[in-house]
C-alpha cells in the first residue's frame, strides 16, 4: 500500500455511520421478534360456547356478531339485546342462569342463577381472554371462551 | 453497495437468523410446544362438583387424550368417588358410617390410602383437620342432601329452615363427642386393608349415634393427583386437573404468561371480600394446591356467619380471623386438609403450624378492620 493510502486509513474514522445501520436493523428485528413471539399476549376472545352437561347449548362469534342456538335448546334460551351487547337467559331442567355478553369489550359475565347456596358462578370473574370459563356446578352449565386454556383460578 | 457494506449485511443476517428462529419456537423443559393446542374436558359426575382436565398437546394426540378421558380417567374418578361417597352402593365410607361402634370392616386400597393421608393431616395439624365430623357437617346443613332441590327435613335434628334456625345444643355436643378421629384405626394385613370404628356412642332423643366420616374434601385432592399421574404416565405433561376450583394438580404450562417464566402457571386466588376479584397470584408448575374458606358456602344468622368448615374443638362452624387459605405442595390431598386446618386454626396458630407443614407453602387472608391482610410462609414468592 502506498504511504498516502496508509495515512488515509489511519486518519479515517474507526467506522462510518452507515456501517451501524445494518446492526441497528438487526437489533430492531430481534426486539420486534421478541415482542411478537416471546412476550405473553392477551389472547382476545373470538368466540365462546355454552355447554349443559355434555350437550352444546349455544355458541357466539364476536367477529361476526353471530350466535347459534342448538335446536334441542331452542326453547330454553332467550337472548335480548342490551346497550352493551346481549343478555342471555338459559333455563334447563336444572335451573335458570343469566349472563351478559359485552360485544365491544369481548367479555362474558354470569349475572344471575337460581342455584342453591351461594351462587358461586355469579361471583366468578368475567370471561375476558381465550380459554377462560365460568361454571355453574349445580346446573352443570359451562361457558367457555374458545382458543386456549385458561389459567387456573382457585377459591 | 460496497464490499464492506455487503460483508456487514451478511454478518448481520448471520446474527439475525438464529435470533429469529429462537424467537419463533417455544421450548419448555426441552419440549418444543410451539404447535401444541389446548383441550378441555369437564364432567359433573363426581364429588358433586365439576372435574376439568385441561391439556396442551400435539394435534395428533387429541384422540389419545379423548380415549384416556373416556376410559382410564373416568374409571379412576368413578372408583374414588364411589368408595368415598356418603351414599354410593360400593362406598366404604357409607359402610363405615352405617356400621356399629367398634366394628371392623375391610376397605379398598384407595380408601386406605386416603385415610392414611387423613391420619397424617390430622396429626400434622393437631386435629384441626378432622374427617370424623360428618355428623356435625350434616347437623349444620352442609352435607350434599341440602343441595337437593327437593330437600325436606328427614333427620331428628333437622330444622324446617336450616338457614334461619340453629340446631339444638344437645346435638352439637353429642356429635362433637363422636369426632375423635384417633379412636378409629386403620391397618394393613396380608389379605387387605381394614378399619376399626371408634367404640364411642352418643344418644339423643332415644336415637344412638356413632362416629361418621366425611372424606369428600381430602378425596377431591387425592383424585386430582391420581388423574394428573394418569396424564403424566401417558405422556401428557402440559396442563392441569381442576376439581371444583378448590383442589388442583398442576403440570407444566405450554404458554408464556406475564410475570413468570416459561412452564409455570399463573394461579389466581379469588378474593374473599370482593366478588370476581383476585387477591393474589402464585406462579407454579408441577405442584398441587387447595383452597378453603368461609366466603362461598355459608349462611348468616344475626351477626354471625356459619360456614361449611366445622371447628373440631367446638362442633360448630369455625370462627377465626382467616377468611380463606390456599396451600401449595406436592400432594393435593394434604393441601386440601391443610387449607381446611389453617382456616380453623386462625392466623396465630397458622404461623405456629409452619414448621409442621414441611415443603408446603400457604397463604391466608386474615380479616382486619380495613378488610384483610395477607399472611404467607412463601418468603416473597407470592405476589
Short mmCIF file of C-alpha atoms in Angstrom, two decimals:
data_model
loop_
_atom_site.label_atom_id
_atom_site.label_comp_id
_atom_site.label_asym_id
_atom_site.label_seq_id
_atom_site.Cartn_x
_atom_site.Cartn_y
_atom_site.Cartn_z
CA UNK A 1 0.00 0.00 0.00
CA UNK A 2 1.21 3.46 -0.82
CA UNK A 3 2.24 5.64 2.10
CA UNK A 4 -0.60 8.08 1.38
CA UNK A 5 -3.12 5.23 1.46
CA UNK A 6 -1.89 4.04 4.85
CA UNK A 7 -2.13 7.54 6.25
CA UNK A 8 -5.66 7.85 4.90
CA UNK A 9 -6.72 4.69 6.74
CA UNK A 10 -5.03 5.81 9.94
CA UNK A 11 -6.71 9.17 9.79
CA UNK A 12 -10.15 7.87 8.87
CA UNK A 13 -12.86 7.13 11.48
CA UNK A 14 -12.94 3.68 13.05
CA UNK A 15 -16.21 3.04 11.23
CA UNK A 16 -18.57 5.17 9.25
CA UNK A 17 -22.05 5.99 10.49
CA UNK A 18 -23.50 3.97 7.60
CA UNK A 19 -21.86 0.82 8.89
CA UNK A 20 -24.05 0.90 12.02
CA UNK A 21 -27.32 0.83 10.11
CA UNK A 22 -27.37 -2.95 9.45
CA UNK A 23 -26.55 -3.59 13.10
CA UNK A 24 -29.32 -1.28 14.22
CA UNK A 25 -31.65 -3.13 11.86
CA UNK A 26 -30.66 -6.44 13.47
CA UNK A 27 -31.34 -5.07 16.93
CA UNK A 28 -34.72 -3.72 15.84
CA UNK A 29 -35.65 -7.02 14.17
CA UNK A 30 -34.58 -9.00 17.25
CA UNK A 31 -36.55 -6.77 19.61
CA UNK A 32 -39.65 -6.91 17.41
CA UNK A 33 -39.44 -10.69 17.17
CA UNK A 34 -39.05 -10.95 20.91
CA UNK A 35 -42.08 -8.77 21.43
CA UNK A 36 -44.09 -10.75 18.92
CA UNK A 37 -43.12 -14.27 19.97
CA UNK A 38 -41.73 -14.30 23.45
CA UNK A 39 -43.72 -11.79 25.41
CA UNK A 40 -47.14 -13.02 26.59
CA UNK A 41 -50.08 -11.69 24.69
CA UNK A 42 -53.58 -11.25 25.95
CA UNK A 43 -55.48 -13.76 23.90
CA UNK A 44 -58.54 -11.95 22.63
CA UNK A 45 -61.79 -13.83 22.88
CA UNK A 46 -63.00 -14.65 19.40
CA UNK A 47 -65.92 -16.85 20.38
CA UNK A 48 -67.50 -18.70 23.28
CA UNK A 49 -69.80 -21.63 23.68
CA UNK A 50 -72.17 -22.85 26.36
CA UNK A 51 -72.45 -26.49 27.37
CA UNK A 52 -75.14 -28.10 29.52
CA UNK A 53 -73.66 -31.33 30.82
CA UNK A 54 -72.25 -32.99 27.70
CA UNK A 55 -74.53 -31.11 25.31
CA UNK A 56 -73.79 -27.93 23.38
CA UNK A 57 -76.46 -25.28 24.04
CA UNK A 58 -75.25 -22.34 22.01
CA UNK A 59 -72.22 -20.54 20.65
CA UNK A 60 -71.38 -16.96 19.80
CA UNK A 61 -68.83 -15.47 17.38
CA UNK A 62 -67.60 -12.00 18.36
CA UNK A 63 -66.06 -11.31 14.93
CA UNK A 64 -69.29 -11.97 13.12
CA UNK A 65 -71.57 -10.85 15.98
CA UNK A 66 -73.46 -14.05 15.35
CA UNK A 67 -74.95 -16.57 17.73
CA UNK A 68 -76.18 -20.09 17.15
CA UNK A 69 -78.60 -21.88 19.46
CA UNK A 70 -78.76 -25.63 19.07
CA UNK A 71 -82.18 -26.87 18.04
CA UNK A 72 -82.53 -29.04 21.10
CA UNK A 73 -82.33 -25.94 23.30
CA UNK A 74 -84.31 -23.51 21.15
CA UNK A 75 -87.00 -23.21 23.81
CA UNK A 76 -84.50 -23.00 26.66
CA UNK A 77 -82.55 -19.95 25.51
CA UNK A 78 -83.76 -16.36 25.44
CA UNK A 79 -81.47 -13.69 24.00
CA UNK A 80 -82.23 -9.99 24.40
CA UNK A 81 -80.28 -7.02 23.03
CA UNK A 82 -78.75 -4.63 25.58
CA UNK A 83 -76.75 -1.42 25.34
CA UNK A 84 -73.50 -3.40 25.64
CA UNK A 85 -74.49 -6.45 23.65
CA UNK A 86 -76.78 -9.22 24.81
CA UNK A 87 -78.45 -10.70 27.85
CA UNK A 88 -78.66 -14.47 27.52
CA UNK A 89 -81.06 -16.40 29.76
CA UNK A 90 -80.94 -20.18 29.81
CA UNK A 91 -83.48 -22.34 31.59
CA UNK A 92 -82.81 -26.06 31.76
CA UNK A 93 -84.23 -28.88 33.83
CA UNK A 94 -81.68 -27.99 36.49
CA UNK A 95 -82.47 -24.29 36.74
CA UNK A 96 -82.03 -20.76 35.48
CA UNK A 97 -78.86 -18.86 34.54
CA UNK A 98 -78.38 -15.44 33.02
CA UNK A 99 -75.23 -13.92 31.59
CA UNK A 100 -74.32 -10.76 29.74
CA UNK A 101 -72.26 -10.56 26.57
CA UNK A 102 -70.31 -7.33 26.10
CA UNK A 103 -69.68 -7.28 22.37
CA UNK A 104 -67.37 -4.23 22.46
CA UNK A 105 -65.07 -5.48 25.21
CA UNK A 106 -65.49 -9.13 24.22
CA UNK A 107 -66.36 -10.30 27.69
CA UNK A 108 -68.99 -12.55 29.24
CA UNK A 109 -70.23 -12.34 32.85
CA UNK A 110 -72.63 -14.60 34.69
CA UNK A 111 -75.11 -12.28 36.37
CA UNK A 112 -77.82 -14.48 37.82
CA UNK A 113 -78.58 -18.06 38.75
CA UNK A 114 -81.21 -19.69 40.92
CA UNK A 115 -78.91 -22.46 42.14
CA UNK A 116 -78.67 -23.25 45.82
CA UNK A 117 -76.26 -21.92 48.42
CA UNK A 118 -74.08 -19.04 47.32
CA UNK A 119 -74.43 -18.82 43.54
CA UNK A 120 -70.68 -19.19 43.08
CA UNK A 121 -70.85 -18.76 39.32
CA UNK A 122 -72.15 -15.20 39.62
CA UNK A 123 -69.03 -14.30 41.60
CA UNK A 124 -66.61 -15.74 39.07
CA UNK A 125 -64.52 -13.19 37.14
CA UNK A 126 -65.81 -12.33 33.69
CA UNK A 127 -64.53 -14.20 30.66
CA UNK A 128 -62.05 -11.81 29.06
CA UNK A 129 -59.47 -13.94 27.28
CA UNK A 130 -59.29 -17.10 25.22
CA UNK A 131 -59.80 -20.23 27.27
CA UNK A 132 -61.49 -18.50 30.22
CA UNK A 133 -64.51 -20.30 31.60
CA UNK A 134 -67.35 -19.91 34.09
CA UNK A 135 -69.02 -22.98 35.54
CA UNK A 136 -72.34 -23.25 37.36
CA UNK A 137 -71.87 -26.61 39.04
CA UNK A 138 -75.42 -27.19 40.34
CA UNK A 139 -76.83 -26.50 36.89
CA UNK A 140 -73.97 -28.20 35.03
CA UNK A 141 -73.71 -25.16 32.80
CA UNK A 142 -70.35 -24.11 31.46
CA UNK A 143 -69.41 -21.05 29.40
CA UNK A 144 -66.03 -21.40 27.71
CA UNK A 145 -64.14 -18.96 25.53
CA UNK A 146 -62.60 -20.82 22.61
CA UNK A 147 -58.97 -20.79 21.60
CA UNK A 148 -56.97 -21.95 24.57
CA UNK A 149 -56.82 -22.96 28.18
CA UNK A 150 -57.47 -20.51 30.94
CA UNK A 151 -55.02 -20.13 33.78
CA UNK A 152 -56.15 -21.82 36.98
CA UNK A 153 -58.48 -19.91 39.29
CA UNK A 154 -58.92 -21.19 42.82
CA UNK A 155 -61.19 -20.11 45.58
CA UNK B 1 -23.29 -1.44 -2.24
CA UNK B 2 -19.62 -1.61 -1.36
CA UNK B 3 -17.90 -4.87 -0.47
CA UNK B 4 -17.59 -3.68 3.08
CA UNK B 5 -21.31 -2.97 3.31
CA UNK B 6 -22.11 -6.36 1.81
CA UNK B 7 -19.95 -8.13 4.40
CA UNK B 8 -21.61 -6.19 7.16
CA UNK B 9 -25.10 -7.13 5.98
CA UNK B 10 -24.15 -10.80 5.68
CA UNK B 11 -22.72 -10.72 9.20
CA UNK B 12 -25.84 -9.04 10.50
CA UNK B 13 -28.07 -11.64 8.89
CA UNK B 14 -25.95 -14.40 10.35
CA UNK B 15 -26.82 -12.99 13.77
CA UNK B 16 -30.44 -12.23 12.95
CA UNK B 17 -31.36 -15.64 11.56
CA UNK B 18 -30.67 -17.68 14.71
CA UNK B 19 -32.31 -14.99 16.80
CA UNK B 20 -35.39 -15.20 14.59
CA UNK B 21 -35.51 -18.97 14.78
CA UNK B 22 -35.19 -18.93 18.54
CA UNK B 23 -37.90 -16.34 18.83
CA UNK B 24 -40.33 -18.32 16.69
CA UNK B 25 -40.31 -21.54 18.75
CA UNK B 26 -41.38 -22.10 22.34
CA UNK B 27 -39.43 -24.74 24.21
CA UNK B 28 -40.44 -25.75 27.73
CA UNK B 29 -38.14 -28.05 29.66
CA UNK B 30 -36.71 -29.44 26.43
CA UNK B 31 -40.02 -29.92 24.64
CA UNK B 32 -40.95 -27.78 21.65
CA UNK B 33 -44.56 -26.82 22.38
CA UNK B 34 -44.93 -24.18 19.67
CA UNK B 35 -47.66 -26.05 17.83
CA UNK B 36 -49.40 -27.51 20.86
CA UNK B 37 -53.13 -27.00 21.05
CA UNK B 38 -55.36 -26.67 24.13
CA UNK B 39 -58.11 -29.15 25.03
CA UNK B 40 -60.52 -29.29 27.97
CA UNK B 41 -62.87 -31.96 29.25
CA UNK B 42 -65.38 -31.39 32.04
CA UNK B 43 -67.68 -33.72 33.92
CA UNK B 44 -70.11 -33.17 36.78
CA UNK B 45 -70.44 -36.84 37.65
CA UNK B 46 -68.08 -36.92 40.62
CA UNK B 47 -67.78 -35.28 44.07
CA UNK B 48 -70.89 -33.14 43.45
CA UNK B 49 -68.81 -30.63 41.53
CA UNK B 50 -67.01 -30.21 38.25
CA UNK B 51 -63.86 -32.07 37.31
CA UNK B 52 -61.97 -30.44 34.46
CA UNK B 53 -58.89 -31.74 32.69
CA UNK B 54 -57.09 -29.08 30.64
CA UNK B 55 -54.16 -30.09 28.46
CA UNK B 56 -51.85 -28.64 25.87
CA UNK B 57 -50.86 -31.35 23.43
CA UNK B 58 -49.76 -32.03 19.84
CA UNK B 59 -52.73 -32.11 17.47
CA UNK B 60 -52.11 -35.77 16.67
CA UNK B 61 -52.63 -36.71 20.35
CA UNK B 62 -56.16 -35.32 20.71
CA UNK B 63 -57.78 -38.72 20.12
CA UNK B 64 -55.45 -40.30 22.66
CA UNK B 65 -56.48 -37.76 25.30
CA UNK B 66 -60.16 -38.29 24.50
CA UNK B 67 -59.73 -42.05 24.92
CA UNK B 68 -57.91 -41.53 28.17
CA UNK B 69 -60.64 -39.20 29.45
CA UNK B 70 -63.43 -41.59 28.49
CA UNK B 71 -61.57 -44.60 29.83
CA UNK B 72 -58.87 -44.63 32.47
CA UNK B 73 -59.54 -41.17 33.91
CA UNK B 74 -63.30 -41.57 34.29
CA UNK B 75 -62.80 -45.08 35.70
CA UNK B 76 -60.39 -43.75 38.31
CA UNK B 77 -62.68 -40.86 39.26
CA UNK B 78 -65.66 -43.21 39.42
CA UNK B 79 -63.81 -45.59 41.72
CA UNK B 80 -62.54 -42.90 44.08
CA UNK B 81 -65.83 -41.01 44.33
CA UNK B 82 -67.82 -44.24 44.73
CA UNK B 83 -65.62 -45.50 47.54
CA UNK B 84 -65.61 -42.17 49.39
CA UNK B 85 -69.20 -41.03 48.82
CA UNK B 86 -71.75 -40.88 51.61
CA UNK B 87 -74.36 -42.94 49.81
CA UNK B 88 -72.87 -44.96 46.94
CA UNK B 89 -73.54 -48.70 46.77
CA UNK B 90 -69.83 -49.53 46.81
CA UNK B 91 -68.92 -46.83 49.29
CA UNK B 92 -66.51 -47.77 52.06
CA UNK B 93 -67.47 -44.55 53.86
CA UNK B 94 -71.16 -45.45 53.76
CA UNK B 95 -70.38 -48.92 55.12
CA UNK B 96 -68.31 -47.35 57.91
CA UNK B 97 -70.97 -44.80 58.78
CA UNK B 98 -73.65 -47.48 58.99
CA UNK B 99 -71.52 -49.91 60.98
CA UNK B 100 -71.89 -50.36 64.72
CA UNK B 101 -69.47 -48.69 67.08
CA UNK B 102 -66.28 -50.73 67.38
CA UNK B 103 -66.91 -52.72 64.21
CA UNK B 104 -64.04 -53.76 61.90
CA UNK B 105 -64.53 -53.54 58.15
CA UNK B 106 -62.43 -54.47 55.16
CA UNK B 107 -61.75 -51.49 52.90
CA UNK B 108 -60.33 -50.88 49.43
CA UNK B 109 -56.68 -49.90 48.98
CA UNK B 110 -57.79 -46.49 47.69
CA UNK B 111 -59.84 -45.81 50.82
CA UNK B 112 -56.92 -46.94 52.94
CA UNK B 113 -54.58 -44.58 51.12
CA UNK B 114 -56.94 -41.62 51.56
CA UNK B 115 -57.46 -42.48 55.23
CA UNK B 116 -53.69 -42.71 55.71
CA UNK B 117 -53.33 -39.19 54.31
CA UNK B 118 -56.20 -38.06 56.55
CA UNK B 119 -54.43 -39.55 59.57
CA UNK B 120 -51.21 -37.76 58.59
CA UNK B 121 -53.02 -34.43 58.21
CA UNK B 122 -54.89 -34.98 61.49
CA UNK B 123 -51.55 -35.47 63.26
CA UNK B 124 -49.75 -32.63 61.44
CA UNK B 125 -52.48 -30.14 62.33
CA UNK B 126 -53.04 -31.34 65.88
CA UNK B 127 -56.57 -32.37 64.95
CA UNK B 128 -57.57 -29.13 63.23
CA UNK B 129 -58.24 -31.20 60.12
CA UNK B 130 -60.70 -33.86 61.18
CA UNK B 131 -62.70 -36.06 58.78
CA UNK B 132 -64.76 -37.55 61.64
CA UNK B 133 -67.10 -34.56 61.74
CA UNK B 134 -69.62 -35.81 59.18
CA UNK B 135 -72.49 -35.70 61.68
CA UNK B 136 -71.69 -32.10 62.60
CA UNK B 137 -71.45 -31.12 58.93
CA UNK B 138 -74.90 -32.63 58.41
CA UNK B 139 -76.28 -31.04 61.57
CA UNK B 140 -75.31 -27.56 60.38
CA UNK B 141 -76.81 -28.09 56.94
CA UNK B 142 -73.74 -28.54 54.78
CA UNK B 143 -73.92 -32.13 53.55
CA UNK B 144 -74.94 -32.85 49.98
CA UNK B 145 -78.58 -33.64 50.76
CA UNK B 146 -79.15 -29.95 51.48
CA UNK B 147 -78.25 -29.12 47.88
CA UNK B 148 -81.07 -31.23 46.53
CA UNK B 149 -83.96 -29.25 45.06
CA UNK B 150 -86.48 -31.44 46.91
CA UNK B 151 -84.77 -31.22 50.31
CA UNK B 152 -87.08 -31.70 53.26
CA UNK B 153 -86.25 -32.40 56.92
CA UNK B 154 -85.68 -36.12 57.45
CA UNK B 155 -83.38 -36.44 60.48
CA UNK B 156 -84.45 -35.90 64.10
CA UNK B 157 -82.14 -32.90 64.31
CA UNK B 158 -83.25 -31.21 61.06
CA UNK B 159 -84.92 -27.80 61.17
CA UNK B 160 -87.67 -26.56 58.88
CA UNK B 161 -85.30 -23.88 57.64
CA UNK B 162 -81.70 -24.68 58.45
CA UNK B 163 -80.53 -21.27 57.26
CA UNK B 164 -82.51 -19.36 59.85
CA UNK B 165 -82.77 -21.84 62.76
CA UNK B 166 -79.80 -23.02 64.79
CA UNK B 167 -79.55 -26.69 65.85
CA UNK B 168 -80.18 -27.87 69.38
CA UNK B 169 -77.09 -27.59 71.56
CA UNK B 170 -77.70 -31.18 72.70
CA UNK B 171 -76.90 -32.44 69.20
CA UNK B 172 -73.89 -30.15 68.82
CA UNK B 173 -72.31 -31.62 71.96
CA UNK B 174 -73.31 -35.21 71.19
CA UNK B 175 -71.84 -35.13 67.70
CA UNK B 176 -68.70 -33.40 68.94
CA UNK B 177 -68.19 -36.24 71.43
CA UNK B 178 -68.11 -38.69 68.49
CA UNK B 179 -65.47 -36.87 66.50
CA UNK B 180 -62.23 -38.20 67.99
CA UNK B 181 -60.58 -39.48 64.80
CA UNK B 182 -57.72 -41.06 66.77
CA UNK B 183 -60.25 -43.60 68.13
CA UNK B 184 -60.71 -45.00 64.64
CA UNK B 185 -57.85 -47.20 63.48
CA UNK B 186 -56.72 -48.31 60.04
CA UNK B 187 -54.27 -51.10 59.32
CA UNK B 188 -52.98 -53.37 56.59
CA UNK B 189 -52.92 -57.19 56.75
CA UNK B 190 -51.63 -59.69 54.24
CA UNK B 191 -55.12 -60.14 52.81
CA UNK B 192 -56.10 -56.48 52.58
CA UNK B 193 -56.86 -53.26 54.41
CA UNK B 194 -59.08 -52.74 57.45
CA UNK B 195 -60.68 -50.03 59.54
CA UNK B 196 -61.90 -50.38 63.11
CA UNK B 197 -64.53 -47.86 64.05
CA UNK B 198 -64.45 -45.78 67.22
CA UNK B 199 -66.34 -47.51 70.02
CA UNK B 200 -67.91 -44.23 71.19
CA UNK B 201 -71.67 -43.79 71.05
CA UNK B 202 -73.97 -40.88 71.87
CA UNK B 203 -77.70 -40.98 72.45
CA UNK B 204 -80.02 -38.07 71.79
CA UNK B 205 -83.80 -38.32 71.85
CA UNK B 206 -83.64 -42.09 72.00
CA UNK B 207 -81.51 -42.38 68.88
CA UNK B 208 -78.00 -43.83 69.19
CA UNK B 209 -75.34 -42.20 67.03
CA UNK B 210 -71.84 -43.42 66.16
CA UNK B 211 -68.85 -41.78 64.54
CA UNK B 212 -69.23 -40.89 60.88
CA UNK B 213 -66.64 -39.94 58.31
CA UNK B 214 -66.65 -37.37 55.53
CA UNK B 215 -63.68 -37.79 53.19
CA UNK B 216 -65.05 -35.71 50.34
CA UNK B 217 -62.72 -32.77 50.93
CA UNK B 218 -59.47 -34.68 51.04
CA UNK B 219 -60.83 -37.10 48.43
CA UNK B 220 -61.02 -34.38 45.79
CA UNK B 221 -57.37 -33.56 46.25
CA UNK B 222 -56.46 -37.23 46.12
CA UNK B 223 -58.43 -37.62 42.87
CA UNK B 224 -56.75 -34.57 41.31
CA UNK B 225 -53.34 -36.11 41.91
CA UNK B 226 -54.43 -39.52 40.61
CA UNK B 227 -55.74 -38.02 37.37
CA UNK B 228 -52.58 -35.92 36.91
CA UNK B 229 -50.50 -39.04 37.38
CA UNK B 230 -52.54 -40.88 34.73
CA UNK B 231 -51.93 -37.99 32.34
CA UNK B 232 -48.19 -37.92 33.04
CA UNK B 233 -47.94 -41.69 32.66
CA UNK B 234 -49.44 -41.35 29.20
CA UNK B 235 -47.12 -38.55 28.12
CA UNK B 236 -49.33 -35.54 28.81
CA UNK B 237 -47.22 -33.20 30.93
CA UNK B 238 -48.67 -29.81 29.96
CA UNK B 239 -51.94 -28.90 31.65
CA UNK B 240 -53.75 -29.22 34.94
CA UNK B 241 -56.56 -31.04 36.72
CA UNK B 242 -59.17 -28.93 38.50
CA UNK B 243 -61.80 -30.33 40.82
CA UNK B 244 -64.32 -27.71 41.84
CA UNK B 245 -61.72 -24.89 41.74
CA UNK B 246 -60.72 -25.87 45.27
CA UNK B 247 -58.40 -28.82 44.52
CA UNK B 248 -55.90 -28.83 41.69
CA UNK B 249 -52.91 -30.72 40.42
CA UNK B 250 -50.77 -28.69 38.04
CA UNK B 251 -48.33 -29.94 35.47
CA UNK B 252 -46.43 -27.55 33.19
CA UNK B 253 -47.76 -24.62 31.17
CA UNK B 254 -47.10 -24.57 27.43
CA UNK B 255 -47.79 -20.86 27.12
CA UNK B 256 -45.79 -17.88 28.32
CA UNK B 257 -47.69 -15.88 30.90
CA UNK B 258 -47.00 -12.35 32.08
CA UNK B 259 -44.82 -12.04 35.14
CA UNK B 260 -43.47 -15.57 35.20
CA UNK B 261 -41.08 -17.88 33.44
CA UNK B 262 -41.95 -20.38 30.73
CA UNK B 263 -43.55 -23.54 32.03
CA UNK B 264 -45.24 -22.00 35.07
CA UNK B 265 -48.93 -21.37 35.55
CA UNK B 266 -50.30 -18.18 36.99
CA UNK B 267 -52.73 -19.33 39.66
CA UNK B 268 -55.22 -16.61 40.61
CA UNK B 269 -56.85 -16.86 44.02
CA UNK B 270 -60.26 -15.30 44.40
CA UNK B 271 -60.68 -12.51 46.92
CA UNK B 272 -62.79 -13.45 49.95
CA UNK B 273 -64.31 -9.98 50.07
CA UNK B 274 -64.60 -8.71 46.50
CA UNK B 275 -66.72 -10.58 44.03
CA UNK B 276 -64.90 -11.58 40.87
CA UNK B 277 -61.53 -10.17 42.04
CA UNK B 278 -58.26 -11.91 42.86
CA UNK B 279 -56.25 -11.19 45.97
CA UNK B 280 -53.01 -12.83 44.96
CA UNK B 281 -51.35 -14.73 42.17
CA UNK B 282 -48.90 -17.58 42.52
CA UNK B 283 -46.55 -18.85 39.81
CA UNK B 284 -46.13 -22.60 39.96
CA UNK B 285 -45.63 -25.77 37.93
CA UNK B 286 -45.61 -29.46 38.79
CA UNK B 287 -47.37 -28.83 42.10
CA UNK B 288 -50.73 -29.31 43.74
CA UNK B 289 -52.88 -26.79 45.54
CA UNK B 290 -56.08 -26.43 47.51
CA UNK B 291 -58.15 -23.54 48.81
CA UNK B 292 -60.64 -23.42 51.67
CA UNK B 293 -62.60 -20.52 53.07
CA UNK B 294 -65.75 -19.21 54.63
CA UNK B 295 -66.94 -16.95 51.84
CA UNK B 296 -68.70 -19.32 49.46
CA UNK B 297 -70.66 -21.97 51.35
CA UNK B 298 -72.23 -20.22 54.30
CA UNK B 299 -75.36 -18.66 55.74
CA UNK B 300 -75.79 -15.84 58.22
CA UNK B 301 -78.00 -15.72 61.28
CA UNK B 302 -77.87 -12.46 63.19
CA UNK B 303 -74.34 -11.05 63.05
CA UNK B 304 -72.65 -14.41 62.67
CA UNK B 305 -71.56 -16.24 59.56
CA UNK B 306 -71.96 -20.04 59.62
CA UNK B 307 -69.65 -21.63 57.06
CA UNK B 308 -69.31 -25.24 55.93
CA UNK B 309 -66.00 -25.82 57.76
CA UNK B 310 -66.63 -27.25 61.22
CA UNK B 311 -64.26 -26.47 64.09
CA UNK B 312 -63.35 -29.84 65.68
CA UNK B 313 -62.92 -28.13 69.04
CA UNK B 314 -66.48 -26.77 69.21
CA UNK B 315 -68.52 -28.84 66.75
CA UNK B 316 -69.73 -25.56 65.24
CA UNK B 317 -68.84 -23.69 62.04
CA UNK B 318 -65.42 -22.20 62.62
CA UNK B 319 -64.82 -18.71 63.87
CA UNK B 320 -61.35 -17.35 63.20
CA UNK B 321 -59.71 -14.38 61.53
CA UNK B 322 -58.78 -16.49 58.49
CA UNK B 323 -61.21 -15.80 55.66
CA UNK B 324 -59.54 -18.12 53.19
CA UNK B 325 -56.41 -20.27 52.98
CA UNK B 326 -54.55 -21.66 50.00
CA UNK B 327 -51.87 -24.32 50.29
CA UNK B 328 -49.34 -25.33 47.61
CA UNK B 329 -47.29 -28.50 47.76
CA UNK B 330 -46.59 -31.96 46.45
CA UNK B 331 -49.79 -33.71 47.49
CA UNK B 332 -53.22 -32.22 46.71
CA UNK B 333 -54.97 -34.30 49.36
CA UNK B 334 -52.69 -32.88 52.05
CA UNK B 335 -53.09 -29.39 50.56
CA UNK B 336 -56.85 -29.87 50.95
CA UNK B 337 -56.54 -30.94 54.56
CA UNK B 338 -54.01 -28.26 55.50
CA UNK B 339 -56.05 -25.44 53.94
CA UNK B 340 -59.08 -26.52 55.97
CA UNK B 341 -56.97 -26.69 59.12
CA UNK B 342 -55.49 -23.22 58.57
CA UNK B 343 -59.00 -21.73 58.43
CA UNK B 344 -59.95 -23.41 61.68
CA UNK B 345 -56.73 -22.54 63.49
CA UNK B 346 -56.69 -18.82 62.78
CA UNK B 347 -53.69 -16.69 61.90
CA UNK B 348 -51.66 -17.01 65.12
CA UNK B 349 -51.76 -20.79 65.20
CA UNK B 350 -51.28 -20.91 61.44
CA UNK B 351 -47.90 -19.24 61.93
CA UNK B 352 -47.04 -21.78 64.61
CA UNK B 353 -48.05 -24.60 62.26
CA UNK B 354 -45.43 -23.54 59.71
CA UNK B 355 -42.78 -25.97 60.92
CA UNK B 356 -45.20 -28.91 60.68
CA UNK B 357 -46.00 -28.34 57.03
CA UNK B 358 -42.63 -29.31 55.58
CA UNK B 359 -42.45 -28.48 51.90
CA UNK B 360 -45.88 -26.85 51.83
CA UNK B 361 -46.45 -23.17 51.15
CA UNK B 362 -49.52 -21.43 52.43
CA UNK B 363 -51.13 -18.05 52.02
CA UNK B 364 -54.05 -16.93 54.14
CA UNK B 365 -56.27 -13.85 54.03
CA UNK B 366 -56.57 -12.57 57.58
CA UNK B 367 -59.53 -10.38 58.45
CA UNK B 368 -58.77 -6.85 59.63
CA UNK B 369 -60.81 -3.73 60.35
CA UNK B 370 -59.97 -2.46 56.89
CA UNK B 371 -60.75 -5.73 55.10
CA UNK B 372 -57.98 -8.31 55.18
CA UNK B 373 -54.23 -8.68 55.11
CA UNK B 374 -52.22 -11.47 53.51
CA UNK B 375 -50.08 -13.79 55.58
CA UNK B 376 -47.75 -16.31 53.95
CA UNK B 377 -44.76 -18.54 54.60
CA UNK B 378 -43.72 -18.18 50.97
CA UNK B 379 -40.75 -15.84 51.52
CA UNK B 380 -41.98 -13.39 48.95
CA UNK B 381 -42.51 -15.95 46.23
CA UNK B 382 -46.13 -14.98 46.04
CA UNK B 383 -47.40 -11.62 44.85
#
